[in-house]
PDB file of C-alpha atoms in Angstrom:
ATOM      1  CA  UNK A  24       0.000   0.000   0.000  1.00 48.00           C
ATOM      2  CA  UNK A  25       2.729   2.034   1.174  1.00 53.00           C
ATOM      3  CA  UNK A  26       4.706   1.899  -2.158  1.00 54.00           C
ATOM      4  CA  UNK A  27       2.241   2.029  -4.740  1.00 57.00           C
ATOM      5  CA  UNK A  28       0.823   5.624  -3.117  1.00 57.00           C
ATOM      6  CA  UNK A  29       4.367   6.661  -3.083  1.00 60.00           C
ATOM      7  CA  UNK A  30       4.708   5.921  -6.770  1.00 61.00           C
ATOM      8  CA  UNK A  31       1.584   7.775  -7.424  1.00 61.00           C
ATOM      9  CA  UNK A  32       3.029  10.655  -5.635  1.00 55.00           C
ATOM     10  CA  UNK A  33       6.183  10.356  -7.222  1.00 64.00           C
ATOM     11  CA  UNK A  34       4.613  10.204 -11.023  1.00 66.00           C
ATOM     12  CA  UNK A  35       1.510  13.045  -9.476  1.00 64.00           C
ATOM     13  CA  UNK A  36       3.461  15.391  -7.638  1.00 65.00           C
ATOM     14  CA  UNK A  37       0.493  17.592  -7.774  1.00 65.00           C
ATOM     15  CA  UNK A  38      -1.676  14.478  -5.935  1.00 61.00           C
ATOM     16  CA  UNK A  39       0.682  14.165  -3.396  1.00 63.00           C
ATOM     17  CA  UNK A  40       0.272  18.444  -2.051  1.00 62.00           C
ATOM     18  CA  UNK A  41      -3.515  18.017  -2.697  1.00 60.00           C
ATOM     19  CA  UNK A  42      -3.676  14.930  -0.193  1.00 65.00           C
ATOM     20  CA  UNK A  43      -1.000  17.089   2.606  1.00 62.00           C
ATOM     21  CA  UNK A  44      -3.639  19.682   2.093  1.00 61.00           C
ATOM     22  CA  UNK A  45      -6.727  17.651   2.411  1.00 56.00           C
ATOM     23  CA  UNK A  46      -4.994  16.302   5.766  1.00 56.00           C
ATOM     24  CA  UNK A  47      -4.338  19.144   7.525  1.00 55.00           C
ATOM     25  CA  UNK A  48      -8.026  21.015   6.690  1.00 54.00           C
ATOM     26  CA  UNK A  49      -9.978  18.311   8.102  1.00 51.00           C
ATOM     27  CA  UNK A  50      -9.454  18.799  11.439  1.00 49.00           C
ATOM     28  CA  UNK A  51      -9.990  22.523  10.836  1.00 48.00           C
ATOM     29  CA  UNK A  52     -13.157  21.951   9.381  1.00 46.00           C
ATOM     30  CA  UNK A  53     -14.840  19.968  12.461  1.00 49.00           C
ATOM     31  CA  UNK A  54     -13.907  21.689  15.106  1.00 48.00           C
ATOM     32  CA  UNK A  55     -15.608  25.010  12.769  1.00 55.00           C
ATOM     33  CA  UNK A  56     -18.663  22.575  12.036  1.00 59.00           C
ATOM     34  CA  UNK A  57     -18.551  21.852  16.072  1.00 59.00           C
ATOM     35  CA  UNK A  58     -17.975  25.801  17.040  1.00 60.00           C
ATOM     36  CA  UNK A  59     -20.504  26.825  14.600  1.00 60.00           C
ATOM     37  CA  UNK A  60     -23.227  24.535  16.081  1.00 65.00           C
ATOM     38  CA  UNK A  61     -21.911  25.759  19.303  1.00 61.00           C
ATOM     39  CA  UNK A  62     -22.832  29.042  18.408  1.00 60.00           C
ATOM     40  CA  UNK A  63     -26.064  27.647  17.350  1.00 59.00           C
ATOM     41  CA  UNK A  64     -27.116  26.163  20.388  1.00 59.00           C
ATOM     42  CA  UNK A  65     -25.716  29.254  22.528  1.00 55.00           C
ATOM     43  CA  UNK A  66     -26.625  32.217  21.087  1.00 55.00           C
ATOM     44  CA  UNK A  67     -25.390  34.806  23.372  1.00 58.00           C
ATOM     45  CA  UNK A  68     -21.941  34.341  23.829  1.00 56.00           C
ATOM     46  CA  UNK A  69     -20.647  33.117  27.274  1.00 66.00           C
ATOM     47  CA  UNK A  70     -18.370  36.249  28.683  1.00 68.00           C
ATOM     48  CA  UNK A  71     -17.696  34.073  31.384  1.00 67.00           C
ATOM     49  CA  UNK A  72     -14.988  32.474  28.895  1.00 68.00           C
ATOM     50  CA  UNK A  73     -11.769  35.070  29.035  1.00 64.00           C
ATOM     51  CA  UNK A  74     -11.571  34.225  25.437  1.00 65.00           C
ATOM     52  CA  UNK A  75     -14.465  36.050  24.588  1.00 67.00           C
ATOM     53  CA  UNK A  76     -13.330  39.411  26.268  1.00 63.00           C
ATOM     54  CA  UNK A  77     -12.725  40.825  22.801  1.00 65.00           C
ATOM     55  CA  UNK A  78     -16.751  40.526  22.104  1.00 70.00           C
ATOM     56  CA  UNK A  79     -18.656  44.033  21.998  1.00 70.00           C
ATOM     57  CA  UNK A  80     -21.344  42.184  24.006  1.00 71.00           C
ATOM     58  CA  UNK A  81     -18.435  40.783  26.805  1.00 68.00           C
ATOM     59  CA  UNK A  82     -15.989  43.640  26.924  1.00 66.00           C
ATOM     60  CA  UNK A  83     -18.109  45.972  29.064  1.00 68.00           C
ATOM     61  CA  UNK A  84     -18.277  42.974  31.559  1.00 65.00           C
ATOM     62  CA  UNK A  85     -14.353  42.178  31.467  1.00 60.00           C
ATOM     63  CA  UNK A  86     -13.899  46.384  31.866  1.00 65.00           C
ATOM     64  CA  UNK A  87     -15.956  46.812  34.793  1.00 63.00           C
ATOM     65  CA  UNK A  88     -14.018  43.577  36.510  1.00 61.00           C
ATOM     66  CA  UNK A  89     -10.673  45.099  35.366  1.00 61.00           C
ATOM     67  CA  UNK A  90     -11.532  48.226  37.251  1.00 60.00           C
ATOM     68  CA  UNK A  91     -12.853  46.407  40.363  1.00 58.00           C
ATOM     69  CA  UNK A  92      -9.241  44.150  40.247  1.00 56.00           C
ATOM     70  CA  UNK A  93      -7.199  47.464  39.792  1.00 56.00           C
ATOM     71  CA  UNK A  94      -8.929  48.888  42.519  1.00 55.00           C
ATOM     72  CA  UNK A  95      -8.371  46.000  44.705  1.00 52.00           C
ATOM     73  CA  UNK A  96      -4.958  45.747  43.995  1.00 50.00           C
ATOM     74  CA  UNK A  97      -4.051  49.501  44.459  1.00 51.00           C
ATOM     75  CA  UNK A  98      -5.843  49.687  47.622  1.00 48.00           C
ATOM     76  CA  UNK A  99      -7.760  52.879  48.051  1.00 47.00           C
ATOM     77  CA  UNK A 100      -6.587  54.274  44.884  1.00 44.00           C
ATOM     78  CA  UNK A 101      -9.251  55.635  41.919  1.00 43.00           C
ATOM     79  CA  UNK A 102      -8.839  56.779  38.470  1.00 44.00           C
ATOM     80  CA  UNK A 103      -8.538  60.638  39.413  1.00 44.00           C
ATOM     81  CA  UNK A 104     -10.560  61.458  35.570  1.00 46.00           C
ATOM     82  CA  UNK A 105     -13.655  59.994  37.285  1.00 58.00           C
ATOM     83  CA  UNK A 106     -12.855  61.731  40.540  1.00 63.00           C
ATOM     84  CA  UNK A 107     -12.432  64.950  42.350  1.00 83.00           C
ATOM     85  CA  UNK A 108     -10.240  65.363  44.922  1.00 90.00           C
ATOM     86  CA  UNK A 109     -11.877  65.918  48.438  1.00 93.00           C
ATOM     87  CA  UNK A 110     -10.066  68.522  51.231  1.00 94.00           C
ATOM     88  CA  UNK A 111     -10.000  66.357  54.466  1.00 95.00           C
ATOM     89  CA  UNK A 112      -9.737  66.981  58.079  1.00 95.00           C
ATOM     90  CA  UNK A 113      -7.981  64.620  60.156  1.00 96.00           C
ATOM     91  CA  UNK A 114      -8.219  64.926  64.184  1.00 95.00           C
ATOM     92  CA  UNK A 115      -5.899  63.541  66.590  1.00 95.00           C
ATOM     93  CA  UNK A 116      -7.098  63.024  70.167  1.00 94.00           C
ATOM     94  CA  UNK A 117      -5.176  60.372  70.897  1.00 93.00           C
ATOM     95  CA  UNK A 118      -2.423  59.791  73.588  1.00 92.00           C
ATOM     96  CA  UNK A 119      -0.094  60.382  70.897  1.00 93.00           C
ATOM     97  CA  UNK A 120       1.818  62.015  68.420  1.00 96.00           C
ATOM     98  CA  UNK A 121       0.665  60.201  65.392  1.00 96.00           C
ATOM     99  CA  UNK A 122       2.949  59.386  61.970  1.00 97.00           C
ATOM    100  CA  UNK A 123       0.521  59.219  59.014  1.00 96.00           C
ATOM    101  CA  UNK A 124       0.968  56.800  56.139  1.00 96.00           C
ATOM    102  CA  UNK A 125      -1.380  56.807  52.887  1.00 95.00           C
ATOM    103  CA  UNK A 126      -2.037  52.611  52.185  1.00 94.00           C
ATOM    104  CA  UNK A 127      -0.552  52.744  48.393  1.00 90.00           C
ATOM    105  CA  UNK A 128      -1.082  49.056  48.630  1.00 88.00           C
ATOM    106  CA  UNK A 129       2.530  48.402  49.336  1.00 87.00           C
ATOM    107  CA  UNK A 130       3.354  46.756  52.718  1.00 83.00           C
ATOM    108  CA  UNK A 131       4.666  50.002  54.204  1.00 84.00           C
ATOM    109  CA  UNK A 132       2.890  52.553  52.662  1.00 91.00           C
ATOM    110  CA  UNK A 133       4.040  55.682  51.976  1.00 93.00           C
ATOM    111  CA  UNK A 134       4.813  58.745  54.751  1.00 94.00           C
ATOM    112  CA  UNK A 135       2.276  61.912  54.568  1.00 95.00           C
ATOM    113  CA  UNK A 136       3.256  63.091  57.414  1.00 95.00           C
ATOM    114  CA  UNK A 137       2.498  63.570  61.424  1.00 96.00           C
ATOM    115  CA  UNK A 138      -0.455  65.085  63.560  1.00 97.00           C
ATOM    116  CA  UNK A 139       0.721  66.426  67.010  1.00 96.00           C
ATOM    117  CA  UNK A 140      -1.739  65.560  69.994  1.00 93.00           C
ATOM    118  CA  UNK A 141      -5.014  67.349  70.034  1.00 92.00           C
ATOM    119  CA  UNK A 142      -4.255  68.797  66.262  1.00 95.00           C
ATOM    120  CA  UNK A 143      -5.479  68.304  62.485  1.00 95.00           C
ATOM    121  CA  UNK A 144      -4.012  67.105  59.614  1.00 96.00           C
ATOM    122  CA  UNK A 145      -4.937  68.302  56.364  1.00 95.00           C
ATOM    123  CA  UNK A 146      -4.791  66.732  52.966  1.00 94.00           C
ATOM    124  CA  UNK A 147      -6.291  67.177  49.570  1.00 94.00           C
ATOM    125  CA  UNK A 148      -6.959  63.303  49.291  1.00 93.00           C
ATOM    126  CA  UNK A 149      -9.752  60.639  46.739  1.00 92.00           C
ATOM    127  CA  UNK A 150     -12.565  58.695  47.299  1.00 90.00           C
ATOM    128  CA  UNK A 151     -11.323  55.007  49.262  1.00 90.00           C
ATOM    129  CA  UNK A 152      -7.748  56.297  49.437  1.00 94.00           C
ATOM    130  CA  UNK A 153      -6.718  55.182  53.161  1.00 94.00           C
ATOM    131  CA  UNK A 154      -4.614  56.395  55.534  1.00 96.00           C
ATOM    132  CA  UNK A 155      -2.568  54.125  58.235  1.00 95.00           C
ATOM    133  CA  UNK A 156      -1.667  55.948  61.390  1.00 96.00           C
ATOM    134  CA  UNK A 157       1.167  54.593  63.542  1.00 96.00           C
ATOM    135  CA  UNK A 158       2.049  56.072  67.420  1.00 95.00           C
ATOM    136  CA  UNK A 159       5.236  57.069  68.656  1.00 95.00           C
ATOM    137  CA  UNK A 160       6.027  53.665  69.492  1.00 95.00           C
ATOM    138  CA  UNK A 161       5.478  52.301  65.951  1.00 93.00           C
ATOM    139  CA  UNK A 162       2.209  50.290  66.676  1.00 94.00           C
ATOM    140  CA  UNK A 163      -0.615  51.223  64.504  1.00 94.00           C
ATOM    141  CA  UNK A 164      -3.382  51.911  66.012  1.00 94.00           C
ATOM    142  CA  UNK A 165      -5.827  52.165  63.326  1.00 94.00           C
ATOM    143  CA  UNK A 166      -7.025  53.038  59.544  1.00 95.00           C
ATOM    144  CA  UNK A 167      -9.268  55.525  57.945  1.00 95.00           C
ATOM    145  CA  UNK A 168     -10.745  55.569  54.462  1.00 94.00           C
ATOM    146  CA  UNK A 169     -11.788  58.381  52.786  1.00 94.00           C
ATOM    147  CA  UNK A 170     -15.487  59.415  50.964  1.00 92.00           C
ATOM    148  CA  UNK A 171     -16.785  62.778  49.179  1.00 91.00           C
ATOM    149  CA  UNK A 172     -19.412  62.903  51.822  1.00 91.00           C
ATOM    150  CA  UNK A 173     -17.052  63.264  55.204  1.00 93.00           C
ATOM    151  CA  UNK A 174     -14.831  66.200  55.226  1.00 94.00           C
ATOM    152  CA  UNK A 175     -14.011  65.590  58.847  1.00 94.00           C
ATOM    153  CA  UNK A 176     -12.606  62.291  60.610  1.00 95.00           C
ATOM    154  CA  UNK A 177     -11.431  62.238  64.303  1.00 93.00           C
ATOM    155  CA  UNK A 178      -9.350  60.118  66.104  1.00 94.00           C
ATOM    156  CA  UNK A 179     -10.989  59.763  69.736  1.00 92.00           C
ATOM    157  CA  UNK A 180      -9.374  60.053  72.638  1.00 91.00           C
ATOM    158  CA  UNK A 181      -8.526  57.075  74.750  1.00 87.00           C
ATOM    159  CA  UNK A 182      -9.089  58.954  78.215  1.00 83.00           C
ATOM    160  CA  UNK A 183     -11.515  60.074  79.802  1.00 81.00           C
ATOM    161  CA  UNK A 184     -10.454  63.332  81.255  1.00 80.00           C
ATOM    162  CA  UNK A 185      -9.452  64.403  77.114  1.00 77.00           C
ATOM    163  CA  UNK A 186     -13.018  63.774  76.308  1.00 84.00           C
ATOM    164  CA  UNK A 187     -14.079  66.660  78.641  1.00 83.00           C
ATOM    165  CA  UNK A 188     -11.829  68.685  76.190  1.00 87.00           C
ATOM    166  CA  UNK A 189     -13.269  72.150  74.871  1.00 88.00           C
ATOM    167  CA  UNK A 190     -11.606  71.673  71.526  1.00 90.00           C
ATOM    168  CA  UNK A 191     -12.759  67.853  71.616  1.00 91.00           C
ATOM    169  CA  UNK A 192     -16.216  68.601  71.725  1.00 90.00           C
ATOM    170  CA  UNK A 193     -15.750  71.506  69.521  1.00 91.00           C
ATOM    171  CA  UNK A 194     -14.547  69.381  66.772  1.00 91.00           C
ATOM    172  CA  UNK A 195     -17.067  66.702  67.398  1.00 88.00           C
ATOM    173  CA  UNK A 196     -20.001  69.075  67.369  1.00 88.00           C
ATOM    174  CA  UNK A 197     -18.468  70.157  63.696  1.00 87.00           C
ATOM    175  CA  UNK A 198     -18.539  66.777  62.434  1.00 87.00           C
ATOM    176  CA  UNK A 199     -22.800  67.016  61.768  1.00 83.00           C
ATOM    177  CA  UNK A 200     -22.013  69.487  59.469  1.00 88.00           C
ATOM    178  CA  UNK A 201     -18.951  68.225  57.772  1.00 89.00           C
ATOM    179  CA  UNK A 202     -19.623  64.815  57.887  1.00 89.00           C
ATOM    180  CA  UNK A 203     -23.695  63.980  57.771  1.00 86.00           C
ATOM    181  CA  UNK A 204     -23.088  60.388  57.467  1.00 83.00           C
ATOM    182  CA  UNK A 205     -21.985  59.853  60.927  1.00 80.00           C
ATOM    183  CA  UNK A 206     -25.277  60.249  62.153  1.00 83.00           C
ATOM    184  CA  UNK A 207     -26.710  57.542  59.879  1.00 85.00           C
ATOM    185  CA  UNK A 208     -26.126  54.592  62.582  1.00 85.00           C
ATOM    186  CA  UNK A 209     -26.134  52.668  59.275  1.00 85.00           C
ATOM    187  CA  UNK A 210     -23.025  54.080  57.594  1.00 84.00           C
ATOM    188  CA  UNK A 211     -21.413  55.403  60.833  1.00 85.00           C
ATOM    189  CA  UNK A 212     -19.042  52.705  61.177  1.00 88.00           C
ATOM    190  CA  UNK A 213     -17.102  53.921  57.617  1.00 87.00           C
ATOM    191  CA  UNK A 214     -16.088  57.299  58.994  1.00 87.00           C
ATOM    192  CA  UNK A 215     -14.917  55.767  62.262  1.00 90.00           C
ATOM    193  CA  UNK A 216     -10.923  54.439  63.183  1.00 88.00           C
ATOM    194  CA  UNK A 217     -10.661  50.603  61.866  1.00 90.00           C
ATOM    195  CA  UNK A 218      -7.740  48.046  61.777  1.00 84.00           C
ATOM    196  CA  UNK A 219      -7.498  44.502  60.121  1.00 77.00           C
TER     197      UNK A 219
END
C-alpha cells in the first residue's frame, strides 16, 4: 500500500500536495462545524470564557471587573478622571503624636506626614484612598478611608479626662455638618478608626 501511493506521488506530484492539504483542513473543518453549532445552540456568547473578552457584548463585563481588580490591587486608589479630589480633616485626640501613612497598597505605605496631639491634619486626598496611622512607638493603632461625603474624621481620645476637652467637643459638634453620614447609625461605622 505504502509503495504504490508513493509511486503515485512520485509520477503526481500535484496528488501528493492536494492529499498534505486535504490532511491538515480536516481537522480545521470539524472543530468550525462543532464551534458553529456551538454558536447555534448558545446564542449569546458566554463572557464568562476570558476568550471572549474581545466581544462588543463581553468587553463591558471584562472592563468593569478590570476596574474592580485594579482597585483592589491599588488599595484605596481611583482613576482621578472619574474623581475629584476631596479637602479632608484629620483629628488627633489620641495619647499620641501620630505618623501618618497613605495605604498605596505596598506593605509600608508611603509617609504623609504627622499630627501632634489634640491637632489636624490636612490633605487634599480621593474617594477610598486610606490612611494608616502609627504612634510614637510604631504600633498602629488604626485606619481611615476616605469618601466625598465626610470632610471631617477624628481620632478619639482614649481617656476620659481628654473627652471633657473644649476643643474635643468643639470638633465633634463640627462633624454634623462636615460629615452627615456619621449620624446615619447605618453608615457610621465607615467614617470611624478601623484596623485589620
Amino acid at each position: 500500500m505504502r509503495s504504490c501511493c508513493r509511486r503515485q506521488w512520485k509520477q503526481h506530484p500535484a496528488l501528493f500536495f492536494l492529499t498534505i492539504i486535504c490532511f491538515n483542513l480536516t481537522p480545521m473543518r470539524t472543530l468550525t462545524a462543532e464551534r458553529v453549532e456551538a454558536e447555534k445552540k448558545d446564542e449569546e456568547p458566554r463572557c464568562e470564557d476570558p476568550m471572549n473578552s474581545g466581544l462588543p457584548e463581553c468587553r463591558a463585563v471584562y472592563e468593569e471587573q478590570f476596574d474592580a481588580m485594579l482597585s483592589a490591587r491599588i488599595k484605596g486608589s481611583v482613576s482621578k478622571r472619574k474623581d475629584s479630589s476631596i479637602h479632608v480633616e484629620i483629628w488627633n485626640f489620641s495619647p499620641s503624636k501620630l505618623q501618618v501613612f497613605w495605604q498605596d497598597g505596598s506593605d509600608e505605605g508611603i509617609d504623609v506626614g504627622e499630627i501632634a496631639i489634640n491637632s489636624v491634619y490636612e490633605t487634599e486626598t480621593y474617594r477610598t484612598h486610606t490612611f494608616a496611622f502609627f504612634d510614637e512607638d510604631g504600633r498602629r493603632i488604626g485606619k481611615l478611608t476616605m469618601y466625598p461625603e465626610c470632610k471631617l474624621y477624628i481620632i478619639h481620645p482614649m481617656d476620659p479626662k481628654a473627652e471633657s476637652s473644649a476643643k474635643y467637643h468643639e470638633v465633634l459638634n463640627g462633624r454634623h455638618e462636615h460629615c452627615p453620614g456619621h449620624t446615619d447609625e447605618a453608615t457610621k461605622w465607615k467614617y470611624e478608626l478601623w484596623d485589620d
